[in-house]
């Protein structure tokens, strides 16, 4: 490990809702949580706080890494439930020595990030209130931009295409890049494109087409040449085209094409649909992840407890 810049471990790969059960053992049923650890500088970055965060907390406690003084930065891509539901079950928040910095996008609503996360910890939903947590937790609003996180770690963020304000995250350290692009779907022309439709406007239709193309290009520029891209892959193209446009998630086929166009080295398909069984994911992997389809990009379906070293 010592000659590697970053170690990425998947603690939860499932989208929408935790999906325990015998059909979900191989890939795992916990929702989104990724740990990015930089050994050089003992820096622990956690991306999203889905139910997988509970496993990470348990691991840190068992390894003795969180008993006294855990330091971690938690970056939330957005605050949909599947991305924050693990927070109340992250044992280190009950340890007095824990110091957490939580970053997330600000929405158009008035509630602060602290309120959105903390709302899960009211007596209505949970027996411990946010005010009672022993850990020291600071909250920071995150917008689109480029940020120096100290110790040589750089973060660039990019707004994605999701019903709620959602950020892609690009972490760079010592020439290695780990990038996330979830939850998101391709931008589309929002104007009527059928000339037979009475509301068709040729100029608007062309402008809409160009705007969508530009936005998609910007997203692909954002993950250009990443060593690892963790991309939304909730649907197959067929499922996506059967009434799921606008739901905020990508088809697997699109994720692979976008990663190839951007010369991404490794693509982790992520945010698996909760109905997708191990068997189905294996079948899709055999279909989609062969070199004939993926070119120079190595493509795989992320699994719980899988580790990727960069
Ligand atoms: Zn999600
Ligand atoms: Zn979402």
Tab-separated table of C-alpha atoms and ligand atoms in Angstrom, residues 78 80 82-83 162 183 249 271, ligand 2:
chain	number	residue	atom	x	y	z
A	78	UNK	CA	-26.574	15.183	-1.937
A	80	UNK	CA	-31.429	11.928	-0.564
A	82	UNK	CA	-30.124	6.538	0.590
A	83	UNK	CA	-27.063	8.802	0.938
A	162	UNK	CA	-30.565	14.940	-10.624
A	183	UNK	CA	-26.693	10.387	-8.748
A	249	UNK	CA	-30.092	7.862	-12.814
A	271	UNK	CA	-25.756	2.776	-7.304
B	2	LIG	ZN1	-30.534	10.856	-5.298
